[in-house]
Coordinates of C-alpha atoms and ligand atoms in Angstrom, one line a residue:
M300 CA -41.0 -124.7 49.0
Q301 CA -41.4 -123.7 52.6
K302 CA -38.9 -126.2 55.0
P303 CA -41.4 -127.6 57.7
R304 CA -41.0 -125.5 61.0
D305 CA -38.5 -126.7 63.1
L306 CA -40.9 -127.9 66.4
W307 CA -40.4 -129.1 69.9
S308 CA -40.0 -132.3 70.3
S309 CA -42.3 -132.7 72.7
R310 CA -44.1 -131.1 76.0
L311 CA -41.6 -131.8 77.5
G312 CA -39.2 -130.3 75.7
F313 CA -41.3 -126.7 75.3
V314 CA -41.8 -126.3 79.2
L315 CA -38.4 -126.7 79.7
A316 CA -37.6 -124.5 77.1
A317 CA -40.4 -121.8 78.5
A318 CA -39.3 -122.2 82.0
G319 CA -35.5 -121.4 81.0
S320 CA -36.4 -117.9 79.4
A321 CA -38.9 -117.4 82.8
I322 CA -36.1 -118.2 85.1
G323 CA -33.9 -116.0 84.9
L324 CA -32.8 -112.8 86.9
G325 CA -35.9 -112.1 87.5
N326 CA -36.2 -114.7 89.9
L327 CA -32.7 -115.0 91.5
W328 CA -32.0 -111.8 91.7
K329 CA -34.8 -108.8 91.7
F330 CA -37.8 -110.7 93.1
P331 CA -35.8 -111.5 96.4
Y332 CA -34.1 -108.0 96.7
I333 CA -38.1 -106.5 95.8
T334 CA -39.3 -109.2 98.6
W335 CA -37.0 -107.6 101.0
H336 CA -38.0 -104.2 100.3
N337 CA -42.2 -104.9 100.6
N338 CA -41.0 -106.7 104.3
G339 CA -41.8 -110.2 103.0
G340 CA -45.1 -112.2 103.3
A341 CA -47.8 -109.9 102.5
F342 CA -45.8 -109.2 99.0
V343 CA -45.2 -112.8 98.5
L344 CA -49.2 -113.7 98.9
V345 CA -49.7 -110.3 96.8
Y346 CA -47.3 -111.7 94.3
L347 CA -49.0 -115.2 94.1
L348 CA -52.4 -113.9 93.4
C349 CA -50.7 -111.5 90.5
I350 CA -49.4 -114.4 88.8
A351 CA -52.6 -116.5 88.8
G352 CA -54.9 -113.6 88.1
V353 CA -53.1 -112.1 85.5
G354 CA -49.5 -113.6 84.6
L355 CA -51.2 -117.0 83.6
P356 CA -53.8 -115.8 81.5
I357 CA -51.8 -114.0 79.6
M358 CA -49.6 -116.6 79.3
I359 CA -52.2 -118.9 77.9
A360 CA -53.0 -116.4 75.6
E361 CA -49.5 -115.7 74.2
I362 CA -48.7 -119.6 73.5
L363 CA -52.2 -119.9 72.2
V364 CA -51.8 -117.2 69.2
G365 CA -48.2 -118.7 68.9
R366 CA -49.0 -122.3 68.5
R367 CA -52.3 -121.1 66.7
T368 CA -50.5 -119.3 63.7
Q369 CA -47.0 -121.4 64.2
R370 CA -45.1 -117.7 63.5
S371 CA -43.5 -115.4 65.6
A372 CA -44.8 -112.7 67.1
V373 CA -45.6 -110.0 64.3
G374 CA -46.9 -112.9 61.8
A375 CA -48.7 -114.4 64.6
L376 CA -50.9 -111.1 65.6
K377 CA -51.4 -110.0 62.0
E378 CA -52.5 -113.2 61.1
S379 CA -54.7 -114.2 64.2
V380 CA -56.1 -110.7 65.3
G381 CA -55.9 -108.9 62.3
S382 CA -53.3 -107.0 60.2
A383 CA -53.6 -104.1 62.4
W384 CA -51.9 -105.8 65.4
G385 CA -48.7 -106.6 63.7
F386 CA -47.2 -103.6 65.0
V387 CA -47.5 -104.8 68.4
G388 CA -45.4 -107.9 67.2
G389 CA -42.6 -105.3 66.3
W390 CA -43.0 -103.2 69.7
G391 CA -42.1 -106.7 71.4
V392 CA -39.2 -107.3 69.2
V393 CA -37.7 -104.0 70.4
T394 CA -38.7 -104.9 73.9
G395 CA -36.3 -107.9 73.4
F396 CA -33.9 -106.0 72.0
V397 CA -33.7 -103.5 75.1
I398 CA -34.1 -105.9 77.9
L399 CA -31.1 -107.6 75.7
S400 CA -28.9 -104.6 76.2
F401 CA -28.7 -104.7 80.3
Y402 CA -29.3 -108.0 81.0
T403 CA -26.9 -109.8 79.0
V404 CA -24.7 -107.3 80.8
V405 CA -25.3 -108.4 84.6
A406 CA -25.4 -112.2 82.9
G407 CA -21.8 -111.3 82.3
W408 CA -21.1 -110.9 86.0
T409 CA -22.5 -114.3 86.8
L410 CA -19.2 -115.9 84.6
L411 CA -17.6 -113.7 86.7
Y412 CA -18.6 -113.9 90.1
F413 CA -18.6 -117.8 89.5
I414 CA -15.0 -118.0 88.4
K415 CA -13.8 -115.6 91.2
C416 CA -15.8 -117.7 93.9
L417 CA -13.5 -120.8 92.4
G418 CA -10.8 -119.0 93.2
W419 CA -12.0 -118.5 96.9
S420 CA -12.8 -121.8 97.1
F421 CA -9.5 -123.4 96.5
N422 CA -7.6 -120.0 97.5
G423 CA -9.0 -118.5 100.5
Y424 CA -11.6 -116.2 100.9
P425 CA -9.9 -112.9 101.1
I426 CA -10.8 -111.2 104.4
D427 CA -11.7 -107.5 103.0
Y428 CA -13.5 -108.5 100.1
S429 CA -16.9 -107.2 101.6
G430 CA -15.3 -104.2 102.7
G431 CA -14.0 -102.3 99.7
D432 CA -15.7 -101.9 96.9
A433 CA -14.9 -104.7 95.2
F434 CA -18.2 -104.8 92.8
G435 CA -18.2 -100.6 92.1
V436 CA -14.7 -101.3 91.0
M437 CA -15.6 -104.5 89.0
T438 CA -18.5 -102.3 87.1
G439 CA -16.5 -99.8 86.5
N440 CA -13.7 -101.4 84.3
G441 CA -14.8 -101.3 80.9
P442 CA -12.9 -104.0 79.4
L443 CA -13.7 -106.4 81.5
Q444 CA -17.7 -105.5 81.3
I445 CA -17.4 -106.1 77.5
L446 CA -15.6 -109.3 77.7
L447 CA -18.2 -110.8 80.2
A448 CA -21.0 -109.4 78.3
G449 CA -19.5 -110.1 74.7
L450 CA -19.0 -113.4 76.0
F451 CA -22.2 -114.2 77.8
M452 CA -23.6 -112.7 74.0
A453 CA -21.2 -115.6 71.9
C454 CA -22.8 -118.1 74.1
T455 CA -26.8 -116.9 73.4
M456 CA -25.5 -117.0 69.8
T457 CA -23.9 -120.4 69.5
V458 CA -27.0 -121.7 71.0
I459 CA -29.6 -119.7 68.7
Y460 CA -27.8 -120.5 65.7
R461 CA -28.2 -124.0 65.9
G462 CA -31.8 -123.8 66.2
V463 CA -34.6 -124.5 68.3
G464 CA -34.1 -128.4 68.4
Q465 CA -30.8 -128.5 68.3
G466 CA -30.0 -125.4 70.0
I467 CA -32.1 -124.5 72.3
E468 CA -34.4 -127.6 73.3
R469 CA -30.8 -129.3 73.9
I470 CA -30.0 -126.7 76.0
S471 CA -32.8 -126.5 78.1
R472 CA -32.6 -130.2 78.4
I473 CA -29.6 -130.2 80.4
L474 CA -29.4 -126.9 82.3
M475 CA -33.1 -126.8 83.6
P476 CA -32.7 -130.6 84.7
T477 CA -28.7 -128.7 86.7
L478 CA -30.2 -126.0 87.8
M479 CA -32.5 -127.5 89.7
V480 CA -30.8 -130.1 91.2
I481 CA -28.6 -127.4 91.9
L482 CA -31.2 -125.0 93.8
A483 CA -32.6 -128.3 95.7
L484 CA -28.6 -128.3 97.3
L485 CA -28.8 -125.2 98.7
L486 CA -32.2 -125.4 100.1
V487 CA -31.1 -128.5 102.2
S488 CA -27.9 -126.7 103.3
A489 CA -29.8 -123.5 103.5
L490 CA -33.1 -125.0 105.8
T491 CA -29.6 -126.1 108.0
M492 CA -28.6 -122.9 108.8
E493 CA -30.1 -120.9 111.8
G494 CA -31.5 -117.8 110.3
A495 CA -33.9 -120.4 108.3
G496 CA -36.3 -120.5 110.8
E497 CA -36.5 -116.4 110.5
A498 CA -37.0 -116.7 106.8
L499 CA -39.8 -118.9 106.4
A500 CA -41.0 -116.5 109.0
F501 CA -40.5 -113.5 106.8
I502 CA -41.3 -115.3 103.4
F503 CA -44.7 -116.8 104.5
A504 CA -46.1 -115.0 107.5
P505 CA -48.4 -111.9 106.2
T506 CA -48.5 -109.0 107.5
F507 CA -50.8 -106.5 105.5
S508 CA -50.2 -103.8 107.5
E509 CA -45.9 -103.9 106.4
L510 CA -46.9 -104.1 102.8
P511 CA -45.8 -100.5 101.4
W512 CA -49.3 -99.6 98.8
N513 CA -47.1 -99.7 95.3
G514 CA -45.6 -103.3 96.9
V515 CA -49.1 -104.6 94.6
L516 CA -48.1 -102.5 92.0
E517 CA -44.8 -103.9 91.8
A518 CA -45.8 -107.5 92.3
L519 CA -48.0 -106.8 89.3
G520 CA -45.1 -105.5 87.1
H521 CA -43.0 -107.9 88.4
S522 CA -45.6 -110.7 87.3
F523 CA -44.8 -109.9 83.9
F524 CA -41.1 -109.6 83.9
T525 CA -40.3 -113.1 85.4
L526 CA -42.7 -114.5 83.6
S527 CA -41.2 -113.1 80.1
L528 CA -44.7 -111.8 78.8
G529 CA -46.1 -108.6 77.3
M530 CA -42.8 -108.8 74.5
G531 CA -43.8 -111.3 72.2
A532 CA -41.6 -113.7 73.8
M533 CA -44.0 -116.6 74.6
I534 CA -46.0 -115.7 71.6
T535 CA -42.8 -117.2 69.6
Y536 CA -42.1 -120.2 71.8
G537 CA -45.5 -121.1 71.5
S538 CA -44.8 -120.7 67.3
Y539 CA -42.8 -123.5 67.9
L540 CA -45.4 -125.7 69.9
S541 CA -47.0 -129.4 67.8
R542 CA -50.6 -128.7 67.6
K543 CA -50.9 -132.2 70.0
N544 CA -49.6 -130.0 72.9
S545 CA -51.8 -128.7 74.8
V546 CA -52.0 -124.3 75.6
V547 CA -53.4 -124.9 79.1
R548 CA -51.1 -127.5 80.7
S549 CA -48.0 -126.0 79.1
S550 CA -48.7 -122.9 80.6
M551 CA -49.7 -123.8 83.6
M552 CA -46.4 -125.9 84.4
V553 CA -44.2 -123.0 83.5
V554 CA -46.2 -120.6 85.3
V555 CA -45.7 -123.1 88.3
L556 CA -41.8 -124.2 87.9
D557 CA -41.1 -120.3 87.3
T558 CA -43.2 -119.3 91.2
V559 CA -41.7 -122.1 92.7
I560 CA -38.4 -121.2 91.6
A561 CA -38.4 -117.7 92.4
I562 CA -39.7 -118.7 96.0
V563 CA -37.1 -121.2 96.7
A564 CA -34.4 -119.0 95.7
T565 CA -36.1 -116.9 98.1
V566 CA -36.0 -119.3 101.1
I567 CA -32.3 -119.8 100.6
M568 CA -31.2 -116.1 100.1
F569 CA -33.0 -115.4 102.9
S570 CA -32.1 -118.3 105.4
V571 CA -28.0 -117.5 104.7
I572 CA -28.5 -113.6 105.0
F573 CA -30.6 -113.9 109.0
S574 CA -27.9 -116.7 109.8
K575 CA -25.5 -114.2 110.2
P576 CA -26.6 -111.4 112.9
G577 CA -26.7 -107.7 111.8
M578 CA -26.9 -109.0 108.1
A579 CA -30.1 -108.2 107.3
E580 CA -29.7 -104.1 107.9
Q581 CA -27.1 -104.0 105.6
I582 CA -28.4 -105.7 102.7
S583 CA -27.3 -103.3 100.6
R584 CA -29.5 -100.6 98.9
S585 CA -29.5 -102.2 95.6
T586 CA -30.4 -105.0 93.7
A587 CA -27.6 -106.2 92.3
G588 CA -26.0 -105.4 96.3
M589 CA -28.0 -108.3 97.7
L590 CA -26.2 -111.1 95.1
F591 CA -22.8 -109.6 94.0
I592 CA -21.7 -108.1 97.5
T593 CA -24.0 -109.7 100.7
L594 CA -23.9 -113.3 99.2
P595 CA -20.4 -114.1 98.3
D596 CA -19.5 -112.4 101.6
L597 CA -21.9 -114.6 103.4
F598 CA -20.9 -118.1 100.9
Y599 CA -17.6 -118.3 102.3
T600 CA -18.4 -116.8 106.0
V601 CA -21.6 -118.4 107.3
V602 CA -22.5 -121.3 104.6
P603 CA -21.8 -125.1 105.9
L604 CA -19.9 -125.7 102.6
G605 CA -20.1 -122.6 100.9
K606 CA -16.8 -123.7 99.1
V607 CA -18.4 -125.9 97.1
L608 CA -22.2 -123.6 97.4
G609 CA -20.6 -120.5 96.4
P610 CA -19.4 -121.7 92.7
L611 CA -22.2 -123.4 92.3
F612 CA -24.8 -120.7 93.2
Y613 CA -23.4 -118.5 90.8
L614 CA -22.9 -121.4 87.8
L615 CA -27.2 -121.6 88.3
V616 CA -27.3 -118.1 88.1
G617 CA -25.3 -117.9 85.1
F618 CA -27.3 -121.1 83.1
A619 CA -30.8 -119.4 84.5
A620 CA -29.9 -116.1 82.8
L621 CA -28.1 -118.0 79.2
T622 CA -31.7 -119.4 79.1
S623 CA -33.4 -116.1 79.1
T624 CA -31.2 -114.3 76.9
I625 CA -31.5 -117.5 74.7
S626 CA -35.5 -116.5 74.3
L627 CA -34.2 -112.6 74.2
L628 CA -32.6 -113.0 70.9
E629 CA -34.8 -115.9 69.2
V630 CA -37.9 -113.3 69.1
V631 CA -35.9 -110.9 67.4
V632 CA -34.1 -113.7 65.6
A633 CA -37.0 -115.5 64.9
Y634 CA -39.0 -112.1 63.5
F635 CA -35.7 -111.8 61.1
I636 CA -36.5 -115.2 59.9
D637 CA -40.5 -115.3 59.7
E638 CA -41.2 -111.9 58.4
R639 CA -37.9 -111.0 56.3
A640 CA -36.8 -114.3 54.8
M641 CA -33.5 -114.3 56.5
S642 CA -31.8 -117.6 57.0
R643 CA -31.3 -118.5 61.0
A644 CA -27.3 -117.7 60.1
K645 CA -27.8 -114.8 58.9
A646 CA -30.3 -113.2 61.3
T647 CA -28.8 -114.7 63.9
T648 CA -25.5 -113.0 63.3
L649 CA -26.9 -110.0 62.9
C650 CA -29.3 -110.0 65.9
G651 CA -26.6 -111.0 68.0
L652 CA -24.3 -108.0 66.9
G653 CA -26.5 -105.3 66.5
T654 CA -27.4 -106.0 70.4
F655 CA -24.1 -106.7 71.5
F656 CA -23.2 -102.8 70.2
I657 CA -26.0 -101.9 72.8
T658 CA -25.1 -104.3 75.3
L659 CA -21.5 -102.9 74.7
L660 CA -22.6 -99.5 75.7
C661 CA -24.6 -100.4 78.8
G662 CA -22.0 -102.2 79.8
L663 CA -19.7 -98.8 79.6
S664 CA -22.6 -96.8 80.9
L665 CA -21.8 -98.4 85.1
G666 CA -19.1 -95.7 85.8
A667 CA -16.4 -96.9 82.8
F668 CA -17.5 -93.9 80.4
G669 CA -18.9 -90.4 81.5
P670 CA -20.9 -89.8 79.2
L671 CA -22.8 -92.7 79.0
S672 CA -23.1 -93.3 82.5
S673 CA -24.1 -89.7 83.8
F674 CA -27.0 -89.2 81.1
E675 CA -30.6 -88.4 82.4
I676 CA -33.7 -88.9 80.8
F677 CA -36.0 -90.6 83.4
A678 CA -35.6 -88.6 86.8
G679 CA -33.5 -90.4 89.2
K680 CA -32.2 -92.8 86.5
R681 CA -28.1 -92.2 85.6
G682 CA -27.1 -93.9 82.7
L683 CA -28.1 -96.0 79.8
F684 CA -28.1 -99.4 81.2
D685 CA -30.5 -97.5 84.2
T686 CA -32.1 -96.3 81.3
M687 CA -32.9 -99.5 79.6
D688 CA -34.0 -101.2 82.7
H689 CA -36.7 -98.3 83.0
L690 CA -37.8 -98.5 79.6
A691 CA -38.3 -101.9 79.5
A692 CA -40.5 -102.4 83.3
N693 CA -42.0 -99.7 83.1
W694 CA -43.1 -98.5 79.6
L695 CA -42.3 -101.3 76.8
L696 CA -43.4 -104.8 78.7
P697 CA -46.9 -102.9 80.6
I698 CA -47.6 -101.2 77.4
G699 CA -47.1 -104.3 75.1
G700 CA -48.9 -106.5 77.8
F701 CA -51.3 -104.5 77.6
L702 CA -51.6 -104.6 73.9
I703 CA -51.5 -108.1 73.9
T704 CA -54.5 -108.8 76.4
L705 CA -56.5 -106.5 74.2
A706 CA -55.9 -107.9 70.7
V707 CA -56.3 -111.8 72.3
G708 CA -59.4 -110.4 74.8
W709 CA -61.5 -108.3 72.4
F710 CA -60.4 -108.7 69.0
M711 CA -59.7 -112.1 68.4
T712 CA -62.8 -114.2 67.5
R713 CA -64.5 -116.4 70.5
K714 CA -64.0 -119.1 67.8
T715 CA -60.4 -119.3 67.0
K716 CA -59.9 -119.3 70.9
E717 CA -61.9 -122.4 71.6
E718 CA -60.9 -124.0 69.1
E719 CA -57.4 -123.9 70.3
L720 CA -57.9 -124.4 74.1
M721 CA -60.7 -127.1 74.1
D722 CA -59.0 -129.1 71.6
G723 CA -59.6 -131.9 73.8
T724 CA -55.7 -131.3 75.4
Q725 CA -56.8 -129.2 78.2
P726 CA -57.0 -130.2 81.9
G727 CA -60.4 -130.9 83.1
W728 CA -60.4 -128.1 85.7
F729 CA -60.1 -125.4 82.7
R730 CA -62.8 -123.5 82.0
Y731 CA -62.8 -121.6 78.8
G732 CA -65.5 -118.7 80.4
V733 CA -63.0 -117.9 83.7
W734 CA -60.2 -117.6 81.6
S735 CA -62.2 -115.3 78.9
F736 CA -63.4 -112.9 82.0
F737 CA -59.7 -113.0 83.3
I738 CA -57.8 -111.9 79.8
R739 CA -61.1 -109.2 79.0
F740 CA -61.6 -107.3 82.0
V741 CA -59.1 -108.5 84.9
S742 CA -55.9 -108.2 83.0
P743 CA -56.0 -105.0 81.0
A744 CA -57.5 -103.5 84.1
A745 CA -54.6 -105.1 86.2
V746 CA -51.9 -103.7 83.8
A747 CA -53.4 -100.6 82.9
L748 CA -53.2 -100.0 86.7
I749 CA -49.6 -100.3 86.1
I750 CA -49.2 -97.8 83.2
L751 CA -51.5 -95.0 85.5
A752 CA -49.2 -96.0 87.6
V753 CA -46.4 -95.1 86.0
I754 CA -47.7 -91.9 84.3
F755 CA -49.4 -90.4 87.4
L756 CA -48.2 -91.6 90.3
G757 CA -44.4 -91.8 89.1
A758 CA -44.2 -95.8 90.1
D759 CA -41.0 -97.2 89.4
F760 CA -41.0 -101.0 88.4
T761 CA -37.0 -101.2 87.6
Ligands
LIG1081 N1 -38.6 -114.0 82.4 C1 -37.2 -113.5 82.5 C2 -36.3 -113.4 83.9 O1 -37.3 -113.6 84.7 C3 -37.1 -112.0 81.8 C4 -37.5 -111.8 81.0 C5 -38.5 -111.1 80.3 C6 -37.7 -112.6 79.3 N2 -38.8 -110.2 79.1 C7 -38.7 -112.0 78.8 C8 -37.0 -114.2 79.4 C9 -38.5 -112.8 77.4 C10 -37.1 -113.8 77.6 C11 -37.9 -113.8 77.0 O2 -35.4 -113.4 84.2

């Protein structure tokens, strides 16, 4: 006899876990940075449109498929769309594996920066810190990279091992509210700073002439990554959702939470950056630079109460990353449990160690080990870390997302979809026809645009 599926205890449980998956380094690390180099306002507006017009419909589609079948990505697509579609789920499992490999490395850095900040708070901030290349030294230190990523992976595996209710939901119920409280504290502090006005204007006053053409595509590409779409993560989380809980309402809440947090994080970071004269011009050219080079310095030189807020900030980033690595690993683990009849313990150990092996190689590919750091498969992307990041953002997620929109939009029967969405739990404003139009036409066209831009225009979403 089959054991009953371990479900979320309530809609709130699901929303916190799914928001935990969505809110991650994408919100705190990538979004502020791409907002910066796409000149703010207009980009943010386009991003919001992409989230509403492309992200939300696909979120609904993924959760719908999961809740209906109560199976993880591969089985869910086979059962609800047709056996030929199982491979799209398999594509997602591979994508999860690829994202985990570099994501865990960055997640590991947050541990180190949390500890570093604690040290600075107690012993004083070193005058020459931001001047030297402390960041480069850190990423080039192989054993340290392995240790940090290993610790992070161990935390992730511990949660996954304990299962959906006792593991994932329980930790999300603790970490997500904590994250929101820390963010609120940071926001209050940031808004009192001198740069706040300039930051708000930068983010909320759109000047369309300043939006680079590929900013639109970048906003689209990022809306996938940030909502954890395109790889079956939301199918998998949706498969633990009870039929009593609304697909549409849950999707809406996850999307709103993710978006609000990305914007709040951006307001905080720019308020801090604009408060130090001349700082804006110096923002490092890499994504990592803003979070790990510019900000640590500012916490200790300009932020009021920075001694307290600095460590808290890195704790927050770490928490956000952890609830995301958990969901990435869960996609892989759930496949082995549901489709290969493996026990959760065995699947967790196997998948965790397997992904850690690649993670370890990614960690060594930032300078520690020459051959891993210097090879080039995609033009301009040097080493394994950059290659994996590039592969996921430019190829795996858009193609996966495209196939999911096709599967749900065109190959699933209308009856099935209506049964799931119009089941009496949907909010009053929801119109099936509108969603259907978006998932059949708007979303696939938008995603196809990303893929075409990558192939023909050499666009880059990493
Ligand atoms: N959404 C996560 C973030 O913003 C990253 C991510 C992408 C992800 N795909 C995922 C997380 C799938 C979990 C599952 O950081």
